[in-house]
Coordinates of N, CA and C in Angstrom, one line a residue:
Chain A
X1 N -172.3 -61.6 2.8 CA -173.5 -61.9 3.6 C -174.8 -61.5 2.8
X2 N -175.7 -62.5 2.7 CA -176.9 -62.2 1.9 C -177.9 -61.3 2.6
X3 N -178.9 -61.0 1.9 CA -180.0 -60.2 2.5 C -180.8 -61.1 3.5
X4 N -181.2 -60.5 4.6 CA -182.0 -61.2 5.6 C -183.4 -60.6 5.7
X5 N -184.3 -61.4 6.1 CA -185.7 -60.9 6.3 C -186.0 -60.6 7.8
X6 N -185.4 -61.5 8.6 CA -185.8 -61.4 10.0 C -184.7 -60.8 10.9
X7 N -183.5 -60.7 10.4 CA -182.5 -60.1 11.3 C -181.7 -59.1 10.5
X8 N -181.0 -58.2 11.2 CA -180.0 -57.4 10.6 C -178.7 -57.7 11.4
X9 N -177.6 -57.6 10.6 CA -176.3 -58.0 11.2 C -175.2 -57.0 10.8
X10 N -174.3 -56.7 11.8 CA -173.2 -55.8 11.5 C -172.0 -56.3 12.4
X11 N -170.8 -55.8 12.1 CA -169.7 -56.3 12.8 C -169.1 -55.2 13.7
X12 N -168.7 -55.6 14.9 CA -168.0 -54.7 15.8 C -166.9 -55.5 16.5
X13 N -165.7 -55.1 16.3 CA -164.5 -55.7 16.9 C -164.5 -57.2 16.7
X14 N -164.7 -57.6 15.5 CA -164.7 -59.1 15.1 C -165.9 -59.9 15.7
X15 N -166.8 -59.2 16.2 CA -168.0 -59.8 16.7 C -169.2 -59.5 15.7
X16 N -169.9 -60.5 15.3 CA -171.1 -60.3 14.5 C -172.3 -60.0 15.4
X17 N -172.8 -58.8 15.3 CA -173.9 -58.3 16.2 C -175.2 -58.6 15.4
X18 N -176.2 -59.2 16.0 CA -177.4 -59.5 15.3 C -178.6 -58.8 16.1
X19 N -179.4 -58.2 15.3 CA -180.7 -57.6 15.9 C -181.9 -58.2 15.2
X20 N -183.0 -58.3 15.9 CA -184.2 -58.9 15.3 C -185.0 -57.8 14.6
X21 N -185.6 -58.1 13.5 CA -186.4 -57.1 12.8 C -187.8 -57.0 13.5
X22 N -188.4 -58.1 13.9 CA -189.7 -58.1 14.5 C -189.6 -57.8 16.0
X23 N -190.6 -56.9 16.4 CA -190.7 -56.7 17.8 C -191.3 -57.9 18.6
X24 N -192.2 -58.6 17.9 CA -192.8 -59.7 18.5 C -192.4 -61.0 17.7
X25 N -191.5 -61.7 18.2 CA -191.0 -62.9 17.5 C -191.9 -64.1 17.9
X26 N -193.0 -64.2 17.1 CA -194.0 -65.2 17.5 C -194.7 -65.9 16.3
X27 N -194.6 -65.4 15.1 CA -195.2 -66.0 14.0 C -194.4 -67.3 13.6
X28 N -195.1 -68.4 13.5 CA -194.4 -69.7 13.3 C -193.5 -69.7 12.0
X29 N -194.1 -69.1 10.9 CA -193.3 -69.1 9.7 C -192.1 -68.2 9.8
X30 N -192.2 -67.0 10.5 CA -191.1 -66.1 10.6 C -190.0 -66.7 11.5
X31 N -190.5 -67.5 12.5 CA -189.5 -68.2 13.4 C -188.7 -69.2 12.7
X32 N -189.3 -69.9 11.8 CA -188.6 -70.9 10.9 C -187.5 -70.2 10.1
X33 N -188.0 -69.1 9.5 CA -187.0 -68.3 8.7 C -185.9 -67.7 9.5
X34 N -186.3 -67.2 10.7 CA -185.3 -66.7 11.7 C -184.2 -67.7 12.0
X35 N -184.7 -69.0 12.2 CA -183.7 -70.0 12.6 C -182.7 -70.3 11.4
X36 N -183.2 -70.2 10.2 CA -182.3 -70.4 9.0 C -181.3 -69.3 8.9
X37 N -181.8 -68.1 9.1 CA -180.9 -66.9 9.0 C -179.9 -66.9 10.1
X38 N -180.2 -67.3 11.3 CA -179.3 -67.3 12.4 C -178.2 -68.4 12.1
X39 N -178.6 -69.6 11.6 CA -177.6 -70.6 11.3 C -176.7 -70.2 10.2
X40 N -177.3 -69.5 9.2 CA -176.4 -69.1 8.1 C -175.3 -68.2 8.5
X41 N -175.4 -67.5 9.6 CA -174.3 -66.7 10.1 C -173.1 -67.5 10.5
X42 N -173.4 -68.8 10.9 CA -172.3 -69.6 11.4 C -171.6 -70.3 10.2
X43 N -172.2 -70.3 9.0 CA -171.7 -70.9 7.8 C -170.5 -70.1 7.3
X44 N -170.4 -68.9 7.6 CA -169.5 -68.0 7.0 C -168.2 -67.8 7.8
X45 N -168.2 -68.3 9.0 CA -167.1 -68.1 9.9 C -166.7 -69.4 10.5
X46 N -165.4 -69.7 10.7 CA -165.0 -70.9 11.3 C -165.1 -70.9 12.8
X47 N -164.9 -69.7 13.4 CA -165.1 -69.6 14.8 C -165.9 -68.4 15.1
X48 N -167.2 -68.5 14.9 CA -168.1 -67.3 15.0 C -168.2 -66.8 16.4
X49 N -168.1 -65.5 16.6 CA -168.5 -64.9 17.8 C -169.7 -64.0 17.5
X50 N -170.8 -64.4 18.1 CA -172.1 -63.8 17.8 C -172.7 -63.1 19.1
X51 N -173.1 -61.9 18.9 CA -173.9 -61.2 19.9 C -175.3 -60.9 19.4
X52 N -176.3 -61.5 20.2 CA -177.7 -61.3 19.8 C -178.2 -60.1 20.7
X53 N -178.5 -59.0 20.0 CA -178.9 -57.8 20.7 C -180.5 -57.8 20.6
X54 N -181.1 -57.8 21.8 CA -182.6 -57.9 21.9 C -183.3 -56.6 22.0
X55 N -182.6 -55.5 21.7 CA -183.2 -54.2 22.0 C -184.6 -53.9 21.3
X56 N -184.8 -54.5 20.2 CA -186.1 -54.3 19.5 C -187.2 -55.2 20.0
X57 N -186.8 -56.2 20.8 CA -187.8 -57.3 21.0 C -188.7 -57.1 22.2
X58 N -190.0 -57.2 22.0 CA -191.0 -57.1 23.0 C -191.6 -58.4 23.4
X59 N -191.5 -59.4 22.5 CA -192.0 -60.7 22.8 C -191.2 -61.7 22.1
X60 N -190.9 -62.8 22.8 CA -190.1 -63.9 22.3 C -190.6 -65.2 22.7
X61 N -191.1 -66.0 21.8 CA -191.8 -67.3 22.2 C -190.8 -68.4 22.5
X62 N -191.3 -69.5 23.1 CA -190.4 -70.6 23.4 C -189.9 -71.2 22.1
X63 N -190.7 -71.1 21.0 CA -190.2 -71.7 19.7 C -189.0 -70.9 19.2
X64 N -189.0 -69.6 19.5 CA -187.9 -68.8 19.1 C -186.7 -69.1 20.0
X65 N -186.9 -69.3 21.3 CA -185.8 -69.7 22.1 C -185.2 -71.0 21.6
X66 N -186.0 -71.9 21.1 CA -185.4 -73.2 20.6 C -184.4 -72.9 19.5
X67 N -184.7 -71.9 18.7 CA -183.8 -71.6 17.6 C -182.5 -71.1 18.1
X68 N -182.6 -70.3 19.2 CA -181.3 -69.8 19.8 C -180.5 -71.0 20.4
X69 N -181.2 -72.0 21.0 CA -180.5 -73.1 21.5 C -179.7 -73.9 20.4
X70 N -180.4 -74.1 19.3 CA -179.8 -74.8 18.1 C -178.6 -73.9 17.7
X71 N -178.8 -72.6 17.6 CA -177.6 -71.7 17.2 C -176.5 -71.9 18.2
X72 N -176.8 -71.8 19.5 CA -175.8 -71.9 20.5 C -174.9 -73.2 20.3
X73 N -175.6 -74.3 20.1 CA -174.9 -75.6 19.9 C -174.0 -75.5 18.7
X74 N -174.5 -74.9 17.6 CA -173.7 -74.8 16.4 C -172.4 -73.9 16.6
X75 N -172.7 -72.8 17.3 CA -171.6 -71.8 17.5 C -170.5 -72.5 18.4
X76 N -171.0 -73.1 19.5 CA -170.0 -73.7 20.4 C -169.2 -74.9 19.7
X77 N -169.9 -75.7 18.9 CA -169.3 -76.8 18.2 C -168.2 -76.2 17.2
X78 N -168.4 -75.0 16.8 CA -167.4 -74.4 15.9 C -166.3 -73.7 16.6
X79 N -166.3 -73.8 17.9 CA -165.3 -73.1 18.8 C -165.6 -71.6 19.0
X80 N -166.8 -71.2 18.6 CA -167.1 -69.8 18.8 C -167.8 -69.5 20.1
X81 N -168.2 -68.3 20.3 CA -168.9 -67.9 21.5 C -170.2 -67.1 21.2
X82 N -171.1 -67.1 22.1 CA -172.4 -66.4 21.8 C -172.8 -65.6 23.1
X83 N -173.2 -64.4 22.9 CA -173.7 -63.5 24.0 C -175.0 -63.0 23.7
X84 N -175.8 -62.6 24.7 CA -177.1 -61.9 24.5 C -177.0 -60.6 25.3
X85 N -177.7 -59.6 24.7 CA -177.7 -58.3 25.4 C -179.0 -57.6 25.2
X86 N -179.2 -56.5 26.0 CA -180.3 -55.6 25.8 C -181.7 -56.2 25.9
X87 N -181.8 -57.2 26.9 CA -183.1 -57.8 27.0 C -184.0 -57.0 27.9
X88 N -185.3 -56.8 27.6 CA -186.2 -56.2 28.5 C -186.4 -57.1 29.7
X89 N -186.9 -56.6 30.8 CA -187.0 -57.4 32.0 C -187.9 -58.6 31.8
X90 N -189.0 -58.4 31.0 CA -189.9 -59.6 30.8 C -189.2 -60.7 30.0
X91 N -188.5 -60.2 29.0 CA -187.8 -61.2 28.1 C -186.7 -61.9 28.9
X92 N -186.0 -61.1 29.7 CA -185.0 -61.7 30.6 C -185.6 -62.8 31.5
X93 N -186.8 -62.5 32.0 CA -187.5 -63.5 32.9 C -187.6 -64.8 32.2
X94 N -187.8 -64.8 30.9 CA -187.9 -66.1 30.1 C -186.7 -67.0 30.4
X95 N -185.5 -66.3 30.3 CA -184.3 -67.0 30.5 C -184.0 -67.4 31.9
X96 N -184.5 -66.6 32.8 CA -184.3 -66.9 34.3 C -185.2 -68.1 34.6
X97 N -186.5 -68.0 34.3 CA -187.4 -69.1 34.7 C -187.0 -70.4 34.2
X98 N -186.4 -70.5 33.0 CA -186.1 -71.7 32.4 C -184.6 -72.2 32.6
X99 N -183.9 -71.4 33.5 CA -182.5 -71.6 33.8 C -181.6 -71.5 32.5
X100 N -182.1 -70.9 31.5 CA -181.3 -70.8 30.3 C -180.3 -69.6 30.5
X101 N -180.4 -68.9 31.6 CA -179.4 -67.9 31.9 C -178.1 -68.6 32.3
X102 N -178.1 -69.9 32.5 CA -176.9 -70.6 32.8 C -176.3 -71.2 31.6
X103 N -177.0 -71.1 30.5 CA -176.5 -71.6 29.2 C -175.9 -70.4 28.4
X104 N -176.7 -69.3 28.4 CA -176.3 -68.1 27.7 C -175.7 -67.1 28.6
X105 N -174.6 -66.4 28.1 CA -174.0 -65.3 28.9 C -174.8 -64.1 28.5
X106 N -175.4 -63.4 29.5 CA -176.3 -62.3 29.2 C -175.8 -61.0 29.8
X107 N -175.7 -60.0 29.0 CA -175.2 -58.7 29.5 C -176.3 -57.6 29.3
X108 N -176.2 -56.5 30.1 CA -177.3 -55.5 29.9 C -177.1 -54.7 28.6
X109 N -175.9 -54.4 28.3 CA -175.7 -53.5 27.1 C -174.8 -54.2 26.1
X110 N -174.9 -53.7 24.8 CA -174.1 -54.3 23.7 C -172.6 -54.1 23.9
X111 N -172.2 -52.9 24.4 CA -170.7 -52.7 24.5 C -170.1 -53.6 25.6
X112 N -170.9 -53.8 26.7 CA -170.5 -54.7 27.8 C -170.4 -56.1 27.3
X113 N -171.4 -56.5 26.5 CA -171.4 -57.9 25.9 C -170.2 -58.1 25.0
X114 N -169.9 -57.1 24.2 CA -168.7 -57.3 23.3 C -167.4 -57.4 24.1
X115 N -167.3 -56.7 25.1 CA -166.1 -56.8 26.0 C -166.0 -58.1 26.7
X116 N -167.1 -58.8 26.8 CA -167.1 -60.1 27.5 C -166.7 -61.3 26.7
X117 N -166.5 -61.1 25.4 CA -166.0 -62.2 24.6 C -164.5 -62.5 25.0
X118 N -164.3 -63.8 25.2 CA -162.9 -64.2 25.6 C -162.0 -64.2 24.4
X119 N -160.8 -63.6 24.6 CA -159.9 -63.5 23.5 C -159.1 -64.8 23.3
X120 N -158.7 -65.1 22.1 CA -157.8 -66.3 21.9 C -156.5 -66.1 22.5
Chain B
X1 N -216.8 -53.1 41.2 CA -217.3 -54.2 40.3 C -216.6 -55.5 40.7
X2 N -217.5 -56.5 40.6 CA -217.0 -57.9 41.0 C -215.8 -58.3 40.0
X3 N -214.9 -59.0 40.6 CA -213.7 -59.5 39.8 C -214.1 -60.3 38.6
X4 N -215.3 -61.0 38.7 CA -215.7 -61.9 37.6 C -216.9 -61.3 36.9
X5 N -217.1 -60.0 36.9 CA -218.1 -59.4 36.0 C -217.4 -59.3 34.7
X6 N -217.7 -60.2 33.7 CA -216.9 -60.2 32.5 C -217.3 -59.0 31.6
X7 N -216.3 -58.4 31.0 CA -216.6 -57.2 30.2 C -216.2 -57.5 28.7
X8 N -215.6 -58.7 28.5 CA -215.2 -59.1 27.1 C -215.1 -60.6 27.1
X9 N -215.5 -61.2 26.0 CA -215.4 -62.6 25.8 C -215.0 -63.0 24.4
X10 N -214.1 -64.0 24.3 CA -213.7 -64.6 23.1 C -214.0 -66.1 23.2
X11 N -214.8 -66.6 22.3 CA -215.3 -68.0 22.4 C -215.3 -68.5 20.9
X12 N -214.2 -69.2 20.6 CA -214.1 -69.7 19.2 C -213.5 -71.1 19.2
X13 N -213.9 -71.8 18.2 CA -213.3 -73.1 17.9 C -212.4 -72.8 16.7
X14 N -211.1 -73.0 16.9 CA -210.1 -72.6 15.8 C -209.5 -73.8 15.2
X15 N -209.1 -73.8 13.9 CA -208.5 -74.9 13.3 C -207.1 -75.2 13.9
X16 N -206.7 -76.5 13.7 CA -205.4 -76.9 14.4 C -204.2 -76.5 13.5
X17 N -204.1 -75.3 13.3 CA -202.8 -74.8 12.6 C -202.3 -73.6 13.4
X18 N -201.0 -73.5 13.5 CA -200.4 -72.4 14.3 C -200.8 -71.0 13.9
X19 N -201.0 -70.8 12.6 CA -201.4 -69.4 12.2 C -202.7 -69.0 12.8
X20 N -203.7 -70.0 12.9 CA -205.0 -69.7 13.6 C -204.8 -69.3 15.0
X21 N -203.8 -70.0 15.7 CA -203.5 -69.8 17.1 C -203.0 -68.3 17.3
X22 N -202.1 -68.0 16.4 CA -201.5 -66.6 16.5 C -202.6 -65.6 16.3
X23 N -203.5 -65.8 15.3 CA -204.6 -64.8 15.0 C -205.5 -64.7 16.2
X24 N -205.8 -65.8 16.9 CA -206.7 -65.7 18.1 C -206.0 -64.9 19.2
X25 N -204.8 -65.2 19.4 CA -204.0 -64.5 20.5 C -203.9 -63.0 20.2
X26 N -203.8 -62.7 18.9 CA -203.7 -61.3 18.5 C -204.9 -60.5 18.9
X27 N -206.1 -61.1 18.7 CA -207.4 -60.5 19.1 C -207.4 -60.2 20.6
X28 N -206.9 -61.1 21.4 CA -206.9 -60.9 22.8 C -205.9 -59.8 23.2
X29 N -204.8 -59.8 22.6 CA -203.8 -58.8 22.9 C -204.3 -57.4 22.6
X30 N -205.0 -57.3 21.5 CA -205.6 -56.0 21.1 C -206.5 -55.5 22.2
X31 N -207.3 -56.4 22.7 CA -208.3 -56.1 23.8 C -207.5 -55.6 25.1
X32 N -206.5 -56.4 25.4 CA -205.8 -56.1 26.7 C -205.1 -54.7 26.5
X33 N -204.6 -54.4 25.4 CA -203.9 -53.1 25.2 C -205.0 -52.0 25.2
X34 N -206.1 -52.2 24.5 CA -207.2 -51.2 24.5 C -207.7 -50.9 25.9
X35 N -207.7 -51.9 26.7 CA -208.2 -51.8 28.1 C -207.1 -51.4 29.1
X36 N -205.9 -51.1 28.5 CA -204.8 -50.5 29.3 C -204.3 -51.4 30.4
X37 N -204.3 -52.7 30.1 CA -203.6 -53.6 31.0 C -202.1 -53.3 31.0
X38 N -201.5 -53.4 32.2 CA -200.0 -53.1 32.2 C -199.2 -54.0 31.3
X39 N -198.2 -53.5 30.7 CA -197.4 -54.2 29.7 C -196.8 -55.5 30.3
X40 N -196.5 -55.5 31.6 CA -195.9 -56.8 32.2 C -197.0 -57.9 32.2
X41 N -198.2 -57.5 32.5 CA -199.3 -58.4 32.6 C -199.6 -58.9 31.2
X42 N -199.6 -58.0 30.2 CA -199.9 -58.4 28.8 C -198.9 -59.4 28.3
X43 N -197.6 -59.1 28.7 CA -196.5 -60.0 28.3 C -196.8 -61.4 28.8
X44 N -197.1 -61.5 30.1 CA -197.4 -62.8 30.8 C -198.5 -63.5 30.2
X45 N -199.6 -62.8 29.9 CA -200.8 -63.5 29.3 C -200.4 -64.0 27.9
X46 N -199.7 -63.1 27.2 CA -199.3 -63.5 25.8 C -198.5 -64.8 25.8
X47 N -197.5 -64.8 26.7 CA -196.6 -66.0 26.8 C -197.4 -67.2 27.2
X48 N -198.3 -67.1 28.2 CA -199.0 -68.3 28.6 C -200.0 -68.8 27.5
X49 N -200.7 -67.8 26.9 CA -201.6 -68.2 25.8 C -200.9 -68.8 24.6
X50 N -199.8 -68.2 24.3 CA -199.0 -68.7 23.1 C -198.6 -70.2 23.4
X51 N -198.1 -70.5 24.6 CA -197.7 -71.8 24.9 C -198.9 -72.8 25.0
X52 N -199.9 -72.3 25.6 CA -201.1 -73.2 25.8 C -201.8 -73.5 24.5
X53 N -202.0 -72.5 23.7 CA -202.7 -72.7 22.4 C -201.8 -73.5 21.4
X54 N -200.5 -73.2 21.4 CA -199.6 -74.0 20.5 C -199.5 -75.5 21.0
X55 N -199.5 -75.7 22.3 CA -199.4 -77.1 22.8 C -200.7 -77.8 22.3
X56 N -201.8 -77.1 22.4 CA -203.1 -77.8 22.0 C -203.1 -78.1 20.5
X57 N -202.6 -77.2 19.7 CA -202.6 -77.4 18.3 C -201.6 -78.5 17.9
X58 N -200.3 -78.4 18.4 CA -199.3 -79.3 18.0 C -199.3 -80.6 18.7
X59 N -199.3 -80.6 20.0 CA -199.2 -81.8 20.8 C -200.6 -82.5 21.1
X60 N -201.6 -81.7 21.3 CA -202.9 -82.2 21.6 C -203.5 -82.7 20.3
X61 N -203.8 -81.9 19.4 CA -204.5 -82.3 18.1 C -203.5 -82.7 17.0
X62 N -202.2 -82.6 17.3 CA -201.2 -83.0 16.3 C -201.5 -82.4 14.9
X63 N -201.9 -81.2 14.9 CA -202.2 -80.4 13.7 C -203.2 -81.2 12.8
X64 N -204.0 -82.0 13.3 CA -205.0 -82.8 12.5 C -206.1 -81.8 12.1
X65 N -206.2 -81.6 10.7 CA -207.2 -80.6 10.2 C -208.6 -80.9 10.6
X66 N -208.9 -82.2 10.9 CA -210.3 -82.5 11.3 C -210.6 -82.2 12.7
X67 N -209.6 -81.7 13.5 CA -209.8 -81.4 14.9 C -209.7 -79.9 15.1
X68 N -210.4 -79.4 16.1 CA -210.3 -78.0 16.4 C -209.8 -77.8 17.9
X69 N -209.5 -76.5 18.2 CA -209.1 -76.2 19.6 C -210.2 -75.1 20.0
X70 N -210.7 -75.4 21.2 CA -211.7 -74.4 21.7 C -211.0 -73.4 22.6
X71 N -211.0 -72.2 22.2 CA -210.4 -71.1 23.0 C -211.5 -70.2 23.6
X72 N -211.6 -70.2 24.9 CA -212.5 -69.4 25.6 C -211.8 -68.5 26.5
X73 N -212.0 -67.2 26.3 CA -211.3 -66.2 27.1 C -212.3 -65.2 27.7
X74 N -212.2 -64.9 29.0 CA -213.1 -63.9 29.6 C -212.2 -62.9 30.2
X75 N -212.5 -61.6 30.1 CA -211.8 -60.5 30.8 C -212.8 -59.8 31.6
X76 N -212.4 -59.6 32.9 CA -213.1 -58.6 33.7 C -212.2 -57.3 33.8
X77 N -212.6 -56.4 34.6 CA -211.7 -55.2 34.7 C -210.4 -55.6 35.3
X78 N -210.4 -56.7 36.1 CA -209.2 -57.0 36.9 C -208.7 -58.4 36.7
X79 N -209.4 -59.2 35.9 CA -209.0 -60.6 35.8 C -209.1 -61.1 34.4
X80 N -208.1 -61.9 34.1 CA -208.0 -62.7 32.8 C -208.3 -64.1 33.1
X81 N -209.2 -64.7 32.4 CA -209.5 -66.2 32.6 C -209.6 -66.8 31.2
X82 N -208.9 -67.9 31.0 CA -209.0 -68.6 29.7 C -209.1 -70.1 29.9
X83 N -209.7 -70.8 29.0 CA -209.8 -72.2 29.0 C -209.5 -72.7 27.6
X84 N -208.5 -73.5 27.4 CA -208.1 -74.0 26.1 C -208.2 -75.5 26.1
X85 N -209.0 -76.0 25.1 CA -209.3 -77.4 25.1 C -209.1 -78.0 23.7
X86 N -208.3 -79.0 23.7 CA -208.1 -79.7 22.4 C -208.9 -81.0 22.3
X87 N -208.8 -81.7 21.2 CA -209.5 -82.9 21.0 C -208.6 -84.1 21.0
X88 N -207.4 -83.9 21.6 CA -206.4 -85.0 21.7 C -206.7 -86.0 22.9
X89 N -205.7 -86.8 23.1 CA -205.8 -87.9 24.1 C -205.6 -87.3 25.5
X90 N -205.0 -86.1 25.6 CA -204.7 -85.5 26.9 C -203.3 -86.0 27.3
X91 N -202.8 -85.4 28.4 CA -201.5 -85.8 28.9 C -201.5 -85.5 30.4
X92 N -200.5 -86.1 31.1 CA -200.3 -85.8 32.5 C -199.1 -84.8 32.6
X93 N -199.4 -83.6 33.1 CA -198.3 -82.6 33.2 C -197.2 -83.1 34.1
X94 N -197.5 -84.0 35.0 CA -196.4 -84.5 35.9 C -195.4 -85.4 35.2
X95 N -195.8 -85.9 34.0 CA -194.9 -86.7 33.2 C -193.9 -85.9 32.4
X96 N -194.1 -84.6 32.3 CA -193.2 -83.8 31.4 C -191.9 -83.6 32.2
X97 N -190.8 -83.9 31.6 CA -189.5 -83.7 32.3 C -189.3 -82.2 32.6
X98 N -188.6 -82.0 33.8 CA -188.3 -80.7 34.2 C -187.2 -80.0 33.3
X99 N -187.6 -79.0 32.5 CA -186.7 -78.4 31.5 C -185.5 -77.7 32.2
X100 N -185.6 -77.4 33.5 CA -184.5 -76.6 34.1 C -183.4 -77.5 34.6
X101 N -183.6 -78.9 34.6 CA -182.5 -79.7 35.0 C -181.4 -79.7 34.0
X102 N -180.1 -79.8 34.5 CA -179.0 -79.7 33.6 C -179.1 -80.5 32.3
X103 N -179.5 -81.8 32.5 CA -179.6 -82.7 31.4 C -180.6 -82.3 30.3
X104 N -181.6 -81.4 30.7 CA -182.6 -81.0 29.8 C -182.5 -79.6 29.3
X105 N -181.5 -78.9 29.8 CA -181.4 -77.5 29.5 C -181.3 -77.2 28.0
X106 N -180.5 -78.0 27.3 CA -180.2 -77.7 25.9 C -181.2 -78.5 24.9
X107 N -182.2 -79.1 25.5 CA -183.2 -79.7 24.6 C -184.1 -78.6 24.1
X108 N -184.6 -78.8 22.9 CA -185.5 -77.8 22.3 C -187.0 -78.1 22.4
X109 N -187.3 -78.7 23.6 CA -188.7 -78.9 23.9 C -188.9 -78.9 25.4
X110 N -190.2 -78.8 25.8 CA -190.5 -79.0 27.2 C -190.5 -77.8 28.0
X111 N -190.3 -76.6 27.4 CA -190.3 -75.4 28.2 C -191.7 -74.8 28.4
X112 N -192.6 -75.1 27.5 CA -193.9 -74.5 27.4 C -194.7 -74.5 28.8
X113 N -194.8 -75.7 29.4 CA -195.5 -75.8 30.6 C -194.9 -74.9 31.7
X114 N -193.6 -74.9 31.8 CA -192.9 -74.1 32.8 C -193.2 -72.6 32.6
X115 N -193.2 -72.2 31.4 CA -193.4 -70.8 31.1 C -194.9 -70.4 31.4
X116 N -195.8 -71.3 31.1 CA -197.2 -71.0 31.4 C -197.3 -70.8 32.9
X117 N -196.8 -71.7 33.7 CA -197.0 -71.6 35.2 C -196.3 -70.4 35.8
X118 N -195.2 -69.9 35.1 CA -194.5 -68.8 35.6 C -195.2 -67.5 35.3
X119 N -196.0 -67.4 34.2 CA -196.4 -66.1 33.7 C -197.9 -65.9 34.1
X120 N -198.7 -66.9 34.6 CA -200.0 -66.6 35.1 C -200.1 -67.0 36.5
X121 N -201.2 -66.6 37.2 CA -201.3 -66.9 38.6 C -201.8 -68.3 38.9
X122 N -202.7 -68.8 38.1 CA -203.2 -70.2 38.4 C -203.3 -71.0 37.1
X123 N -202.8 -72.2 37.1 CA -202.9 -73.1 36.0 C -203.6 -74.4 36.4
X124 N -204.7 -74.8 35.8 CA -205.4 -76.0 36.2 C -205.7 -76.9 35.0
X125 N -205.3 -78.1 35.0 CA -205.6 -79.1 34.0 C -206.8 -79.9 34.4
X126 N -207.6 -80.3 33.4 CA -208.7 -81.3 33.7 C -208.1 -82.7 33.9
X127 N -208.9 -83.6 34.3 CA -208.4 -84.9 34.6 C -207.8 -85.6 33.4
X128 N -208.5 -85.4 32.2 CA -208.0 -86.1 31.0 C -206.7 -85.4 30.5
X129 N -206.5 -84.2 30.8 CA -205.3 -83.5 30.4 C -205.4 -82.9 29.0
X130 N -206.6 -82.7 28.5 CA -206.7 -82.1 27.2 C -207.3 -80.6 27.3
X131 N -207.4 -80.1 28.5 CA -207.9 -78.8 28.7 C -207.2 -78.1 29.9
X132 N -206.8 -76.9 29.6 CA -206.1 -76.1 30.7 C -206.8 -74.8 30.9
X133 N -206.9 -74.4 32.2 CA -207.5 -73.2 32.6 C -206.5 -72.3 33.1
X134 N -206.5 -71.0 32.7 CA -205.5 -70.1 33.1 C -206.2 -68.9 33.8
X135 N -205.6 -68.4 34.8 CA -206.1 -67.2 35.5 C -205.0 -66.2 35.8
X136 N -205.2 -65.0 35.5 CA -204.2 -64.0 35.9 C -204.9 -62.7 36.4
X137 N -204.5 -62.2 37.5 CA -205.1 -61.0 38.0 C -204.3 -59.7 37.6
X138 N -205.0 -58.7 37.3 CA -204.3 -57.5 36.8 C -203.5 -56.9 38.0
X139 N -202.3 -56.6 37.7 CA -201.4 -56.0 38.7 C -201.0 -54.6 38.2
X140 N -201.4 -53.6 38.9 CA -201.1 -52.2 38.4 C -199.8 -51.7 39.0

């Protein structure tokens, strides 16, 4: 796995856990880079299981949400699963207001989210 | 103090590029934080401004370098008021598909207007549809 600018990634129980470097994911150039880095995670695994941990994130724009939607489609097309965790209440509101909480499985804590992956 | 006794104003015509939009919003956020607006309010204003300004730059002016976006923000002790105006053709907000419908959920566009209306108290478009007014009251 190469070096990333916008994310850090580690593995727990065969799940790739991703955290964001930026507290405020809002800069257009950084969001483009973020999108590329997220998609690159799916290149390395045939059935990626990804957990996006939002614990560092204080702001997340709709452009950044769009990158997650593209990622979600790629992961599901590859037979993988995606989970979100550790969202601040305001960030969680973003997903509630837009009904995207019906697209993404969201859990409060990382460990709980890892347990929620369906086994083969 | 009256709710509309303004204590800070930002009145700039910014270029039609996203970086300029981010810079303008950053100035506002610094003011809100210095004036100790609650974090939840700051988040809501940030979200609404981000979407409104980026819509003006990308969809209104279509990033045309010959056009600008007028960003006017007033803060009182208890109220945020903004007016964002682009030089585009305008649009009808009622024509924008509902992003929360099942068939639109996984589309990567159309969420901005919904987020704006959820994160501020009042959203008003002018008749042409190239200017939007946002109001949010400070909630402690």
